[in-house]
CSV table of N, CA and C in Angstrom, one decimal:
chain,number,residue,atom,x,y,z
A,1411,MET,N,1.0,-0.9,-0.2
A,1411,MET,CA,0.1,0.0,-0.2
A,1411,MET,C,0.8,1.1,-0.3
A,1412,ARG,N,1.7,1.3,-0.2
A,1412,ARG,CA,2.9,2.4,0.1
A,1412,ARG,C,3.0,3.0,0.9
A,1413,VAL,N,2.6,2.7,2.8
A,1413,VAL,CA,1.5,3.8,3.7
A,1413,VAL,C,3.1,3.2,4.5
A,1414,THR,N,3.3,4.5,5.2
A,1414,THR,CA,4.1,4.3,6.5
A,1414,THR,C,3.3,3.4,8.0
A,1415,GLU,N,4.2,3.1,8.7
A,1415,GLU,CA,4.1,2.1,9.6
A,1415,GLU,C,3.1,3.5,11.0
A,1416,ARG,N,3.3,4.2,10.5
A,1416,ARG,CA,2.9,5.4,11.7
A,1416,ARG,C,1.1,6.4,11.6
A,1417,SER,N,0.9,5.8,10.0
A,1417,SER,CA,0.5,5.8,9.6
A,1417,SER,C,-0.9,5.6,9.9
A,1418,VAL,N,-0.5,3.7,9.9
A,1418,VAL,CA,-1.3,2.7,10.0
A,1418,VAL,C,-1.6,2.7,11.1
A,1419,GLU,N,-1.1,2.8,12.0
A,1419,GLU,CA,-0.9,3.3,13.6
A,1419,GLU,C,-2.1,4.0,14.2
A,1420,ARG,N,-1.9,5.2,13.5
A,1420,ARG,CA,-3.0,6.5,13.5
A,1420,ARG,C,-4.1,6.4,12.8
A,1421,TRP,N,-4.7,5.3,11.9
A,1421,TRP,CA,-5.9,5.0,11.2
A,1421,TRP,C,-6.5,4.0,12.1
A,1422,ARG,N,-5.7,2.7,12.8
A,1422,ARG,CA,-6.2,2.0,13.7
A,1422,ARG,C,-6.7,2.8,14.6
A,1423,ARG,N,-6.5,3.3,15.6
A,1423,ARG,CA,-6.3,4.7,16.5
A,1423,ARG,C,-7.3,4.9,16.8
A,1424,VAL,N,-7.4,5.1,15.0
A,1424,VAL,CA,-8.7,6.4,15.1
A,1424,VAL,C,-10.1,5.2,14.6
A,1425,TRP,N,-9.9,4.5,14.3
A,1425,TRP,CA,-10.6,3.0,13.7
A,1425,TRP,C,-11.3,2.8,14.9
A,1426,LYS,N,-10.1,2.7,16.7
A,1426,LYS,CA,-10.6,1.7,17.6
A,1426,LYS,C,-11.7,2.9,18.1
A,1427,ALA,N,-11.4,3.8,18.5
A,1427,ALA,CA,-12.4,5.3,18.9
A,1427,ALA,C,-13.6,5.5,18.4
A,1428,GLY,N,-13.3,5.1,17.2
A,1428,GLY,CA,-14.7,5.8,16.2
A,1428,GLY,C,-15.6,5.0,14.6
A,1429,GLY,N,-14.8,4.0,14.8
A,1429,GLY,CA,-15.1,2.7,14.2
A,1429,GLY,C,-14.6,3.5,12.6
A,1430,VAL,N,-15.8,2.4,11.7
A,1430,VAL,CA,-15.2,3.1,10.5
A,1430,VAL,C,-15.5,4.7,9.7
A,1431,ALA,N,-16.6,5.3,10.7
A,1431,ALA,CA,-17.3,6.9,10.8
A,1431,ALA,C,-15.9,7.8,11.1
A,1432,GLY,N,-15.7,7.3,11.8
A,1432,GLY,CA,-13.8,7.7,12.1
A,1432,GLY,C,-13.6,7.7,11.3
A,1433,LEU,N,-13.1,7.0,10.6
A,1433,LEU,CA,-11.9,6.7,9.1
A,1433,LEU,C,-12.6,7.9,7.9
A,1434,ARG,N,-13.7,8.0,7.9
A,1434,ARG,CA,-14.4,8.9,7.2
A,1434,ARG,C,-13.7,10.3,6.6
A,1435,SER,N,-13.5,10.2,5.3
A,1435,SER,CA,-12.7,11.8,5.2
A,1435,SER,C,-13.4,12.7,5.3
A,1436,ARG,N,-12.9,13.8,6.6
A,1436,ARG,CA,-13.7,15.4,6.4
A,1436,ARG,C,-14.0,16.5,6.0
A,1437,GLY,N,-13.3,16.4,4.5
A,1437,GLY,CA,-13.0,17.1,3.3
A,1437,GLY,C,-12.3,18.2,3.4
A,1438,PRO,N,-12.3,18.7,2.5
A,1438,PRO,CA,-10.8,19.7,2.7
A,1438,PRO,C,-10.6,20.7,3.5
A,1439,THR,N,-10.2,20.4,4.3
A,1439,THR,CA,-10.0,21.2,5.3
A,1439,THR,C,-9.9,23.1,5.6
A,1440,SER,N,-9.6,23.6,4.1
A,1440,SER,CA,-9.4,24.8,3.9
A,1440,SER,C,-9.6,24.9,2.0
A,1441,ARG,N,-9.7,26.2,1.9
A,1441,ARG,CA,-10.7,26.2,0.5
A,1441,ARG,C,-9.0,26.3,-0.3
A,1442,CYS,N,-9.4,25.9,-2.1
A,1442,CYS,CA,-8.2,26.0,-2.9
A,1442,CYS,C,-7.9,26.9,-2.8
A,1443,ARG,N,-6.5,27.2,-2.9
A,1443,ARG,CA,-5.8,28.4,-3.0
A,1443,ARG,C,-5.1,28.9,-4.4
A,1444,LEU,N,-4.9,27.2,-5.4
A,1444,LEU,CA,-4.7,27.8,-6.8
A,1444,LEU,C,-6.0,28.3,-7.8
A,1445,ASP,N,-5.8,29.2,-8.4
A,1445,ASP,CA,-6.6,30.0,-9.6
A,1445,ASP,C,-6.8,29.0,-11.1
A,1446,GLU,N,-7.8,29.3,-11.1
A,1446,GLU,CA,-8.3,28.3,-12.9
A,1446,GLU,C,-7.8,28.2,-13.2
A,1447,GLU,N,-6.5,28.7,-14.0
A,1447,GLU,CA,-5.0,28.9,-14.8
A,1447,GLU,C,-4.4,27.5,-14.3
A,1448,GLN,N,-4.4,27.9,-12.7
A,1448,GLN,CA,-3.2,27.1,-12.1
A,1448,GLN,C,-3.9,25.6,-12.2
A,1449,LEU,N,-5.3,25.3,-12.1
A,1449,LEU,CA,-6.0,24.0,-11.4
A,1449,LEU,C,-5.6,23.5,-12.8
A,1450,ARG,N,-6.1,24.3,-14.2
A,1450,ARG,CA,-6.0,23.5,-15.5
A,1450,ARG,C,-4.5,23.1,-15.5
A,1451,ALA,N,-3.7,23.8,-15.4
A,1451,ALA,CA,-2.2,23.7,-15.4
A,1451,ALA,C,-1.8,21.8,-15.1
A,1452,LEU,N,-2.5,21.9,-13.7
A,1452,LEU,CA,-1.7,21.3,-13.0
A,1452,LEU,C,-3.0,19.6,-13.2
A,1453,GLU,N,-4.3,20.1,-13.7
A,1453,GLU,CA,-4.4,18.8,-14.1
A,1453,GLU,C,-4.0,18.3,-16.0
A,1454,ALA,N,-3.4,18.9,-15.9
A,1454,ALA,CA,-2.7,18.2,-17.6
A,1454,ALA,C,-1.8,18.1,-16.9
A,1455,VAL,N,-0.7,18.1,-16.2
A,1455,VAL,CA,0.3,17.9,-15.6
A,1455,VAL,C,-0.2,16.1,-15.1
A,1456,LEU,N,-0.8,15.9,-14.1
A,1456,LEU,CA,-1.6,15.1,-14.1
A,1456,LEU,C,-2.6,14.3,-15.0
A,1457,ASP,N,-3.0,14.5,-15.6
A,1457,ASP,CA,-3.1,13.7,-17.0
A,1457,ASP,C,-2.5,12.8,-18.0
A,1458,ARG,N,-1.6,14.1,-17.5
A,1458,ARG,CA,0.2,13.2,-18.6
A,1458,ARG,C,1.3,12.1,-17.7
A,1459,GLY,N,0.8,11.8,-16.3
A,1459,GLY,CA,0.6,10.7,-15.5
A,1459,GLY,C,2.3,11.5,-14.7
A,1460,PRO,N,2.9,10.3,-13.9
A,1460,PRO,CA,4.1,10.4,-12.9
A,1460,PRO,C,5.1,10.6,-14.3
A,1461,ALA,N,5.0,9.6,-15.5
A,1461,ALA,CA,7.3,9.6,-16.0
A,1461,ALA,C,6.8,10.7,-16.5
A,1462,ALA,N,6.0,11.1,-17.3
A,1462,ALA,CA,6.3,12.4,-18.1
A,1462,ALA,C,7.0,13.5,-16.7
A,1463,SER,N,6.3,13.5,-16.1
A,1463,SER,CA,7.0,14.5,-14.8
A,1463,SER,C,8.1,14.3,-14.4
A,1464,GLY,N,8.9,12.7,-14.8
A,1464,GLY,CA,10.0,12.1,-14.3
A,1464,GLY,C,10.5,11.3,-13.3
A,1465,TRP,N,9.7,11.1,-13.1
A,1465,TRP,CA,9.1,9.6,-11.9
A,1465,TRP,C,9.1,8.5,-12.8
A,1466,VAL,N,10.3,7.3,-12.1
A,1466,VAL,CA,10.3,6.2,-12.2
A,1466,VAL,C,8.7,5.4,-12.1
A,1467,ASP,N,8.1,6.1,-11.4
A,1467,ASP,CA,6.7,4.7,-11.0
A,1467,ASP,C,5.5,5.6,-11.6
A,1468,GLU,N,4.8,5.0,-12.1
A,1468,GLU,CA,3.6,5.5,-12.7
A,1468,GLU,C,2.7,5.2,-12.2
A,1469,ARG,N,2.9,5.3,-10.5
A,1469,ARG,CA,2.0,5.8,-9.5
A,1469,ARG,C,2.2,7.0,-8.7
A,1470,TRP,N,0.9,8.4,-9.0
A,1470,TRP,CA,1.1,9.3,-7.9
A,1470,TRP,C,1.7,9.5,-6.7
A,1471,THR,N,2.2,9.5,-5.7
A,1471,THR,CA,2.6,9.1,-4.4
A,1471,THR,C,1.9,10.6,-3.5
């Protein structure tokens, strides 16, 4: 899964305290700070995939 032990421990602790509901995303914590042009540029980079940006793996992390 490519996650740290620390993350798994945190998720387990949250799950034990609040069950599945505790693990649900609460959504973004703040408003997006990118303007429309920046969002379009980001989307284009993401569409091309990690290899196009020099990453060996085909998975964004």
